[in-house]
mmCIF file of C-alpha atoms in Angstrom:
data_model
loop_
_atom_site.group_PDB
_atom_site.id
_atom_site.type_symbol
_atom_site.label_atom_id
_atom_site.label_comp_id
_atom_site.label_asym_id
_atom_site.label_seq_id
_atom_site.Cartn_x
_atom_site.Cartn_y
_atom_site.Cartn_z
ATOM 1 C CA UNK A 1 14.464 11.111 -28.920
ATOM 2 C CA UNK A 2 10.784 11.278 -28.315
ATOM 3 C CA UNK A 3 8.302 8.488 -28.468
ATOM 4 C CA UNK A 4 5.670 6.504 -26.709
ATOM 5 C CA UNK A 5 7.007 3.284 -25.223
ATOM 6 C CA UNK A 6 4.183 0.870 -24.605
ATOM 7 C CA UNK A 7 4.740 -1.974 -22.233
ATOM 8 C CA UNK A 8 2.593 -4.640 -20.589
ATOM 9 C CA UNK A 9 2.064 -4.927 -16.861
ATOM 10 C CA UNK A 10 5.384 -5.799 -15.232
ATOM 11 C CA UNK A 11 7.132 -5.936 -11.917
ATOM 12 C CA UNK A 12 9.607 -3.272 -10.861
ATOM 13 C CA UNK A 13 12.894 -4.672 -9.643
ATOM 14 C CA UNK A 14 13.443 -1.422 -7.782
ATOM 15 C CA UNK A 15 10.675 1.005 -6.967
ATOM 16 C CA UNK A 16 10.848 4.570 -8.148
ATOM 17 C CA UNK A 17 10.341 5.695 -4.577
ATOM 18 C CA UNK A 18 13.742 4.385 -3.555
ATOM 19 C CA UNK A 19 15.643 6.336 -6.201
ATOM 20 C CA UNK A 20 16.543 9.162 -3.874
ATOM 21 C CA UNK A 21 16.878 7.695 -0.425
ATOM 22 C CA UNK A 22 17.062 10.777 1.769
ATOM 23 C CA UNK A 23 14.618 13.594 1.081
ATOM 24 C CA UNK A 24 15.048 16.900 2.854
ATOM 25 C CA UNK A 25 11.544 18.134 3.553
ATOM 26 C CA UNK A 26 10.802 21.851 3.343
ATOM 27 C CA UNK A 27 8.282 21.336 6.141
ATOM 28 C CA UNK A 28 8.883 18.051 7.932
ATOM 29 C CA UNK A 29 5.736 18.414 10.013
ATOM 30 C CA UNK A 30 3.554 20.151 7.437
ATOM 31 C CA UNK A 31 0.047 20.945 8.566
ATOM 32 C CA UNK A 32 -2.799 19.226 6.785
ATOM 33 C CA UNK A 33 -3.602 20.777 3.401
ATOM 34 C CA UNK A 34 -0.486 22.968 3.434
ATOM 35 C CA UNK A 35 1.766 22.555 0.427
ATOM 36 C CA UNK A 36 5.324 21.465 1.102
ATOM 37 C CA UNK A 37 8.086 20.658 -1.359
ATOM 38 C CA UNK A 38 10.845 18.263 -0.379
ATOM 39 C CA UNK A 39 14.126 18.962 -2.120
ATOM 40 C CA UNK A 40 15.446 15.792 -3.741
ATOM 41 C CA UNK A 41 18.407 16.650 -5.968
ATOM 42 C CA UNK A 42 19.653 19.027 -8.632
ATOM 43 C CA UNK A 43 20.960 17.724 -11.935
ATOM 44 C CA UNK A 44 23.270 19.898 -14.045
ATOM 45 C CA UNK A 45 22.130 20.266 -17.642
ATOM 46 C CA UNK A 46 24.170 20.586 -20.804
ATOM 47 C CA UNK A 47 22.805 21.748 -24.142
ATOM 48 C CA UNK A 48 23.738 20.027 -27.380
ATOM 49 C CA UNK A 49 21.929 20.495 -30.703
ATOM 50 C CA UNK A 50 18.985 22.018 -28.856
ATOM 51 C CA UNK A 51 18.607 19.036 -26.499
ATOM 52 C CA UNK A 52 19.182 19.178 -22.748
ATOM 53 C CA UNK A 53 21.159 16.337 -21.224
ATOM 54 C CA UNK A 54 22.633 15.274 -17.910
ATOM 55 C CA UNK A 55 25.296 12.714 -17.032
ATOM 56 C CA UNK A 56 24.320 9.698 -14.961
ATOM 57 C CA UNK A 57 26.281 6.606 -14.007
ATOM 58 C CA UNK A 58 25.157 3.198 -15.206
ATOM 59 C CA UNK A 59 27.111 0.361 -13.607
ATOM 60 C CA UNK A 60 29.694 3.047 -12.648
ATOM 61 C CA UNK A 61 30.087 4.178 -16.279
ATOM 62 C CA UNK A 62 29.284 7.867 -17.003
ATOM 63 C CA UNK A 63 26.507 8.100 -19.586
ATOM 64 C CA UNK A 64 25.036 11.230 -21.193
ATOM 65 C CA UNK A 65 21.237 10.986 -21.116
ATOM 66 C CA UNK A 66 18.484 13.148 -22.522
ATOM 67 C CA UNK A 67 15.839 14.486 -20.106
ATOM 68 C CA UNK A 68 12.728 13.459 -22.000
ATOM 69 C CA UNK A 69 9.210 14.229 -20.748
ATOM 70 C CA UNK A 70 7.913 12.917 -24.069
ATOM 71 C CA UNK A 71 9.107 9.327 -23.540
ATOM 72 C CA UNK A 72 7.117 6.915 -21.399
ATOM 73 C CA UNK A 73 10.100 4.813 -20.338
ATOM 74 C CA UNK A 74 13.802 5.440 -19.811
ATOM 75 C CA UNK A 75 16.027 3.884 -22.451
ATOM 76 C CA UNK A 76 19.601 3.328 -23.607
ATOM 77 C CA UNK A 77 21.059 2.892 -27.066
ATOM 78 C CA UNK A 78 21.692 -0.518 -28.583
ATOM 79 C CA UNK A 79 25.426 0.220 -28.673
ATOM 80 C CA UNK A 80 25.589 1.122 -24.978
ATOM 81 C CA UNK A 81 23.597 -1.948 -23.944
ATOM 82 C CA UNK A 82 26.128 -4.100 -25.799
ATOM 83 C CA UNK A 83 29.163 -2.254 -24.416
ATOM 84 C CA UNK A 84 27.977 -2.567 -20.829
ATOM 85 C CA UNK A 85 26.745 -6.113 -21.389
ATOM 86 C CA UNK A 86 23.437 -5.263 -19.753
ATOM 87 C CA UNK A 87 21.422 -8.449 -19.229
ATOM 88 C CA UNK A 88 17.924 -8.767 -20.649
ATOM 89 C CA UNK A 89 14.763 -9.287 -18.645
ATOM 90 C CA UNK A 90 13.295 -12.076 -20.767
ATOM 91 C CA UNK A 91 10.034 -12.014 -18.800
ATOM 92 C CA UNK A 92 9.089 -8.587 -20.206
ATOM 93 C CA UNK A 93 8.542 -7.141 -23.678
ATOM 94 C CA UNK A 94 8.497 -3.439 -24.549
ATOM 95 C CA UNK A 95 7.248 -1.914 -27.788
ATOM 96 C CA UNK A 96 8.766 1.451 -28.695
ATOM 97 C CA UNK A 97 6.741 3.655 -31.009
ATOM 98 C CA UNK A 98 6.972 7.274 -31.972
ATOM 99 C CA UNK A 99 7.913 9.478 -34.895
ATOM 100 C CA UNK A 100 8.984 7.325 -37.809
ATOM 101 C CA UNK A 101 7.232 4.103 -36.941
ATOM 102 C CA UNK A 102 7.362 1.367 -34.390
ATOM 103 C CA UNK A 103 10.175 -0.916 -33.276
ATOM 104 C CA UNK A 104 9.406 -4.561 -32.747
ATOM 105 C CA UNK A 105 8.801 -5.807 -29.240
ATOM 106 C CA UNK A 106 12.052 -6.325 -27.354
ATOM 107 C CA UNK A 107 13.201 -7.288 -23.894
ATOM 108 C CA UNK A 108 14.351 -4.432 -21.623
ATOM 109 C CA UNK A 109 17.832 -4.547 -20.171
ATOM 110 C CA UNK A 110 18.745 -4.308 -16.500
ATOM 111 C CA UNK A 111 21.166 -1.732 -15.080
ATOM 112 C CA UNK A 112 22.367 -3.185 -11.811
ATOM 113 C CA UNK A 113 23.318 0.330 -10.687
ATOM 114 C CA UNK A 114 21.764 3.579 -11.940
ATOM 115 C CA UNK A 115 22.887 6.827 -10.296
ATOM 116 C CA UNK A 116 21.481 10.282 -11.051
ATOM 117 C CA UNK A 117 22.558 13.137 -8.824
ATOM 118 C CA UNK A 118 22.447 11.838 -5.262
ATOM 119 C CA UNK A 119 19.990 9.067 -6.102
ATOM 120 C CA UNK A 120 20.580 5.407 -6.745
ATOM 121 C CA UNK A 121 18.407 2.721 -8.325
ATOM 122 C CA UNK A 122 19.257 -0.962 -8.160
ATOM 123 C CA UNK A 123 18.285 -3.303 -11.013
ATOM 124 C CA UNK A 124 16.569 -0.583 -12.995
ATOM 125 C CA UNK A 125 14.999 -1.733 -16.266
ATOM 126 C CA UNK A 126 15.667 0.267 -19.435
ATOM 127 C CA UNK A 127 14.230 -0.006 -22.917
ATOM 128 C CA UNK A 128 16.667 -0.340 -25.801
ATOM 129 C CA UNK A 129 16.176 2.070 -28.702
ATOM 130 C CA UNK A 130 17.918 3.826 -31.574
ATOM 131 C CA UNK A 131 19.331 7.308 -30.949
ATOM 132 C CA UNK A 132 20.124 9.886 -33.603
ATOM 133 C CA UNK A 133 23.558 11.474 -33.486
ATOM 134 C CA UNK A 134 25.548 8.581 -32.108
ATOM 135 C CA UNK A 135 27.208 9.379 -28.804
ATOM 136 C CA UNK A 136 29.939 7.539 -26.951
ATOM 137 C CA UNK A 137 33.632 7.983 -27.722
ATOM 138 C CA UNK A 138 33.061 9.236 -31.266
ATOM 139 C CA UNK A 139 30.637 11.965 -30.151
ATOM 140 C CA UNK A 140 30.794 12.218 -26.348
ATOM 141 C CA UNK A 141 28.390 15.154 -25.980
ATOM 142 C CA UNK A 142 25.481 13.374 -27.676
ATOM 143 C CA UNK A 143 23.091 11.298 -25.557
ATOM 144 C CA UNK A 144 23.335 7.514 -25.364
ATOM 145 C CA UNK A 145 20.073 7.197 -23.488
ATOM 146 C CA UNK A 146 17.129 9.074 -22.046
ATOM 147 C CA UNK A 147 15.389 9.507 -18.713
ATOM 148 C CA UNK A 148 11.666 9.150 -19.286
ATOM 149 C CA UNK A 149 8.372 9.684 -17.532
ATOM 150 C CA UNK A 150 8.468 6.343 -15.699
ATOM 151 C CA UNK A 151 11.045 8.023 -13.456
ATOM 152 C CA UNK A 152 10.366 11.736 -13.884
ATOM 153 C CA UNK A 153 6.631 11.605 -13.083
ATOM 154 C CA UNK A 154 7.311 10.757 -9.433
ATOM 155 C CA UNK A 155 8.650 14.269 -8.905
ATOM 156 C CA UNK A 156 8.027 17.948 -9.440
ATOM 157 C CA UNK A 157 10.472 19.108 -12.133
ATOM 158 C CA UNK A 158 11.921 22.614 -12.088
ATOM 159 C CA UNK A 159 13.819 23.240 -15.335
ATOM 160 C CA UNK A 160 15.997 26.334 -15.083
ATOM 161 C CA UNK A 161 17.153 26.331 -18.681
ATOM 162 C CA UNK A 162 19.033 29.670 -18.581
ATOM 163 C CA UNK A 163 21.118 28.446 -15.624
ATOM 164 C CA UNK A 164 21.371 24.877 -16.906
ATOM 165 C CA UNK A 165 19.829 23.002 -14.002
ATOM 166 C CA UNK A 166 16.969 20.599 -13.241
ATOM 167 C CA UNK A 167 15.773 20.387 -9.613
ATOM 168 C CA UNK A 168 13.567 17.540 -8.426
ATOM 169 C CA UNK A 169 11.122 17.839 -5.509
ATOM 170 C CA UNK A 170 8.620 15.576 -3.817
ATOM 171 C CA UNK A 171 5.264 17.378 -3.414
ATOM 172 C CA UNK A 172 2.822 17.176 -0.535
ATOM 173 C CA UNK A 173 -0.674 18.727 -0.732
ATOM 174 C CA UNK A 174 0.353 21.069 -3.545
ATOM 175 C CA UNK A 175 -2.184 22.640 -5.882
ATOM 176 C CA UNK A 176 -2.824 26.057 -7.393
ATOM 177 C CA UNK A 177 0.094 28.432 -7.958
ATOM 178 C CA UNK A 178 2.400 26.751 -5.452
ATOM 179 C CA UNK A 179 5.773 27.150 -7.174
ATOM 180 C CA UNK A 180 8.307 29.133 -5.093
ATOM 181 C CA UNK A 181 9.048 31.721 -7.766
ATOM 182 C CA UNK A 182 9.039 35.484 -7.521
ATOM 183 C CA UNK A 183 7.948 37.765 -10.319
ATOM 184 C CA UNK A 184 5.391 37.059 -13.001
ATOM 185 C CA UNK A 185 4.801 33.539 -14.233
ATOM 186 C CA UNK A 186 1.862 31.745 -15.774
ATOM 187 C CA UNK A 187 0.128 28.495 -14.864
ATOM 188 C CA UNK A 188 -1.303 26.320 -17.641
ATOM 189 C CA UNK A 189 -3.658 23.470 -16.844
ATOM 190 C CA UNK A 190 -2.503 20.167 -18.291
ATOM 191 C CA UNK A 191 -3.914 16.678 -18.645
ATOM 192 C CA UNK A 192 -1.997 13.568 -17.663
ATOM 193 C CA UNK A 193 -2.596 10.778 -20.180
ATOM 194 C CA UNK A 194 -0.998 8.305 -22.597
ATOM 195 C CA UNK A 195 1.598 6.874 -20.251
ATOM 196 C CA UNK A 196 1.414 9.675 -17.651
ATOM 197 C CA UNK A 197 2.699 12.335 -20.040
ATOM 198 C CA UNK A 198 1.417 15.906 -19.803
ATOM 199 C CA UNK A 199 -0.590 17.605 -22.557
ATOM 200 C CA UNK A 200 -1.684 21.233 -22.689
ATOM 201 C CA UNK A 201 -4.153 23.051 -24.969
ATOM 202 C CA UNK A 202 -2.692 25.354 -27.625
ATOM 203 C CA UNK A 203 -4.072 27.131 -30.698
ATOM 204 C CA UNK A 204 -2.480 26.816 -34.117
ATOM 205 C CA UNK A 205 -3.970 28.911 -36.941
ATOM 206 C CA UNK A 206 -6.748 29.551 -34.425
ATOM 207 C CA UNK A 207 -7.552 25.822 -34.178
ATOM 208 C CA UNK A 208 -7.493 24.159 -30.742
ATOM 209 C CA UNK A 209 -5.128 21.169 -30.553
ATOM 210 C CA UNK A 210 -3.297 19.287 -27.795
ATOM 211 C CA UNK A 211 0.434 19.594 -27.314
ATOM 212 C CA UNK A 212 2.710 17.145 -25.514
ATOM 213 C CA UNK A 213 5.265 18.813 -23.224
ATOM 214 C CA UNK A 214 8.299 17.186 -24.806
ATOM 215 C CA UNK A 215 11.731 18.136 -23.499
ATOM 216 C CA UNK A 216 13.135 15.377 -25.716
ATOM 217 C CA UNK A 217 12.232 17.312 -28.870
ATOM 218 C CA UNK A 218 14.515 20.170 -29.918
ATOM 219 C CA UNK A 219 11.928 21.543 -32.356
ATOM 220 C CA UNK A 220 8.183 22.015 -31.969
ATOM 221 C CA UNK A 221 6.445 19.825 -34.532
ATOM 222 C CA UNK A 222 3.094 18.527 -35.704
ATOM 223 C CA UNK A 223 2.278 15.443 -37.750
ATOM 224 C CA UNK A 224 1.044 15.514 -41.309
ATOM 225 C CA UNK A 225 -2.509 14.542 -40.242
ATOM 226 C CA UNK A 226 -2.778 17.520 -37.908
ATOM 227 C CA UNK A 227 -1.460 19.821 -40.639
ATOM 228 C CA UNK A 228 -4.195 18.595 -42.964
ATOM 229 C CA UNK A 229 -6.825 18.949 -40.223
ATOM 230 C CA UNK A 230 -6.043 22.644 -39.731
ATOM 231 C CA UNK A 231 -6.074 23.378 -43.433
ATOM 232 C CA UNK A 232 -2.474 23.095 -44.656
ATOM 233 C CA UNK A 233 -2.602 21.570 -48.170
ATOM 234 C CA UNK A 234 0.126 19.405 -49.645
ATOM 235 C CA UNK A 235 0.713 22.089 -52.286
ATOM 236 C CA UNK A 236 1.827 24.484 -49.523
ATOM 237 C CA UNK A 237 4.307 21.920 -48.202
ATOM 238 C CA UNK A 238 6.038 21.800 -51.575
ATOM 239 C CA UNK A 239 6.947 25.461 -51.070
ATOM 240 C CA UNK A 240 8.407 24.859 -47.592
ATOM 241 C CA UNK A 241 12.038 24.138 -46.820
ATOM 242 C CA UNK A 242 12.489 20.358 -46.456
ATOM 243 C CA UNK A 243 14.702 18.578 -43.955
ATOM 244 C CA UNK A 244 15.060 15.035 -42.697
ATOM 245 C CA UNK A 245 15.970 13.148 -39.571
ATOM 246 C CA UNK A 246 15.832 9.670 -38.101
ATOM 247 C CA UNK A 247 12.702 8.338 -36.486
ATOM 248 C CA UNK A 248 12.439 5.963 -33.550
ATOM 249 C CA UNK A 249 13.006 2.880 -35.721
ATOM 250 C CA UNK A 250 16.042 4.421 -37.453
ATOM 251 C CA UNK A 251 13.988 5.184 -40.580
ATOM 252 C CA UNK A 252 14.456 8.623 -42.208
ATOM 253 C CA UNK A 253 11.515 10.974 -41.629
ATOM 254 C CA UNK A 254 10.972 13.966 -43.900
ATOM 255 C CA UNK A 255 10.014 17.314 -42.351
ATOM 256 C CA UNK A 256 8.947 20.703 -43.673
ATOM 257 C CA UNK A 257 9.533 24.039 -41.986
ATOM 258 C CA UNK A 258 6.197 25.797 -42.369
ATOM 259 C CA UNK A 259 5.248 29.334 -41.360
ATOM 260 C CA UNK A 260 1.820 29.184 -39.757
ATOM 261 C CA UNK A 261 -0.421 32.225 -39.497
ATOM 262 C CA UNK A 262 -0.587 32.166 -35.695
ATOM 263 C CA UNK A 263 0.397 30.088 -32.664
ATOM 264 C CA UNK A 264 -0.777 30.692 -29.073
ATOM 265 C CA UNK A 265 0.342 28.987 -25.854
ATOM 266 C CA UNK A 266 -0.976 30.351 -22.581
ATOM 267 C CA UNK A 267 -0.360 34.102 -22.528
ATOM 268 C CA UNK A 268 2.047 34.037 -25.468
ATOM 269 C CA UNK A 269 1.050 34.413 -29.100
ATOM 270 C CA UNK A 270 3.234 34.344 -32.194
ATOM 271 C CA UNK A 271 2.722 35.611 -35.738
ATOM 272 C CA UNK A 272 4.061 33.533 -38.623
ATOM 273 C CA UNK A 273 6.058 31.116 -36.425
ATOM 274 C CA UNK A 274 8.222 28.530 -38.253
ATOM 275 C CA UNK A 275 7.226 25.077 -36.963
ATOM 276 C CA UNK A 276 8.028 21.634 -38.306
ATOM 277 C CA UNK A 277 5.509 19.462 -40.097
ATOM 278 C CA UNK A 278 6.747 15.885 -40.041
ATOM 279 C CA UNK A 279 5.714 13.491 -42.764
ATOM 280 C CA UNK A 280 4.441 11.030 -40.201
ATOM 281 C CA UNK A 281 1.230 10.370 -38.311
ATOM 282 C CA UNK A 282 1.419 11.227 -34.608
ATOM 283 C CA UNK A 283 -1.928 9.584 -33.829
ATOM 284 C CA UNK A 284 -3.710 11.184 -30.890
ATOM 285 C CA UNK A 285 -0.631 13.303 -30.147
ATOM 286 C CA UNK A 286 -1.191 16.351 -32.311
ATOM 287 C CA UNK A 287 1.879 18.428 -31.412
ATOM 288 C CA UNK A 288 5.257 17.982 -29.740
ATOM 289 C CA UNK A 289 5.997 21.200 -27.840
ATOM 290 C CA UNK A 290 9.782 21.162 -27.920
ATOM 291 C CA UNK A 291 12.583 23.010 -26.184
ATOM 292 C CA UNK A 292 12.776 25.690 -28.879
ATOM 293 C CA UNK A 293 9.659 27.156 -27.235
ATOM 294 C CA UNK A 294 10.949 27.360 -23.630
ATOM 295 C CA UNK A 295 14.736 26.951 -23.576
ATOM 296 C CA UNK A 296 15.222 30.604 -22.550
ATOM 297 C CA UNK A 297 12.655 30.279 -19.752
ATOM 298 C CA UNK A 298 12.048 28.507 -16.469
ATOM 299 C CA UNK A 299 9.653 25.588 -16.785
ATOM 300 C CA UNK A 300 8.004 23.734 -13.919
ATOM 301 C CA UNK A 301 6.375 20.415 -14.810
ATOM 302 C CA UNK A 302 3.898 19.173 -12.192
ATOM 303 C CA UNK A 303 2.639 15.665 -12.847
ATOM 304 C CA UNK A 304 0.819 15.519 -9.499
ATOM 305 C CA UNK A 305 -1.267 18.689 -9.960
ATOM 306 C CA UNK A 306 -1.419 18.333 -13.782
ATOM 307 C CA UNK A 307 -0.061 21.793 -14.482
ATOM 308 C CA UNK A 308 2.918 23.451 -16.034
ATOM 309 C CA UNK A 309 4.324 26.814 -14.957
ATOM 310 C CA UNK A 310 6.310 29.021 -17.268
ATOM 311 C CA UNK A 311 8.379 32.082 -16.441
ATOM 312 C CA UNK A 312 9.713 33.806 -19.502
ATOM 313 C CA UNK A 313 12.665 36.194 -19.363
ATOM 314 C CA UNK A 314 11.808 39.824 -18.716
ATOM 315 C CA UNK A 315 11.786 41.908 -21.897
ATOM 316 C CA UNK A 316 14.971 43.919 -22.391
#
């Protein structure tokens, strides 16, 4: 699930900083202006239907959750909130919006215990939202929640998709090409906006647009407005293969698989790539850059330095 979760100013019952209590610093006494990365934890990843998930424990119950850099706030499904009898914070309202519309304002629920890897949050507030694909006993591999940017943006994120792992670090004085990788990789400047999410510039049919780094989307997609802006007429959509899915409010959203003339991200360029056009208006978000683009690569997401790093597999 991907979406923007707007919320008013509110108090944290547990600060993000206390999630992972003990941090092992790569350089405990780092000199001024020298980059150091403190290892926090490594989360194993599983892949299901193109999404990447990890298992956390909420109130000592194992819960499969999506790692979602496209969502502003972490969330759980309505069914899980009921099953765990998570109490509401009636002092706060959250509005969830994204593909397929907007859900009405609702109170977040409180997880008295939230454990991810070696970290532990107490009284962590979670939005409640609809999730496609179910989950739970009937479909145990599908996510029943998501970990969003409210938590993820406090850390450097190293996604090793081929080896199914996500490592979290705390950065100190890190800028430039600071990632500890060997071999060729590329750095792409990003911009942190709209709820601390990261956007990068891309070119689609040689038109410059912004793309949200969205690990909660299993397909790269643009909204119908963006398609019109870059010259795709409705007549062309009638020739494309249609599909449908559920939006954030549980409303069906129609999509079209369209072959664009060209698509360029960083050093990579593609001819006639099949991308989704969703019959919905994304607003200022012009593209969701999903896991279909980087799931065979290593991806480093740096909220602090506003960069992403990408290391694609060596050509065979």
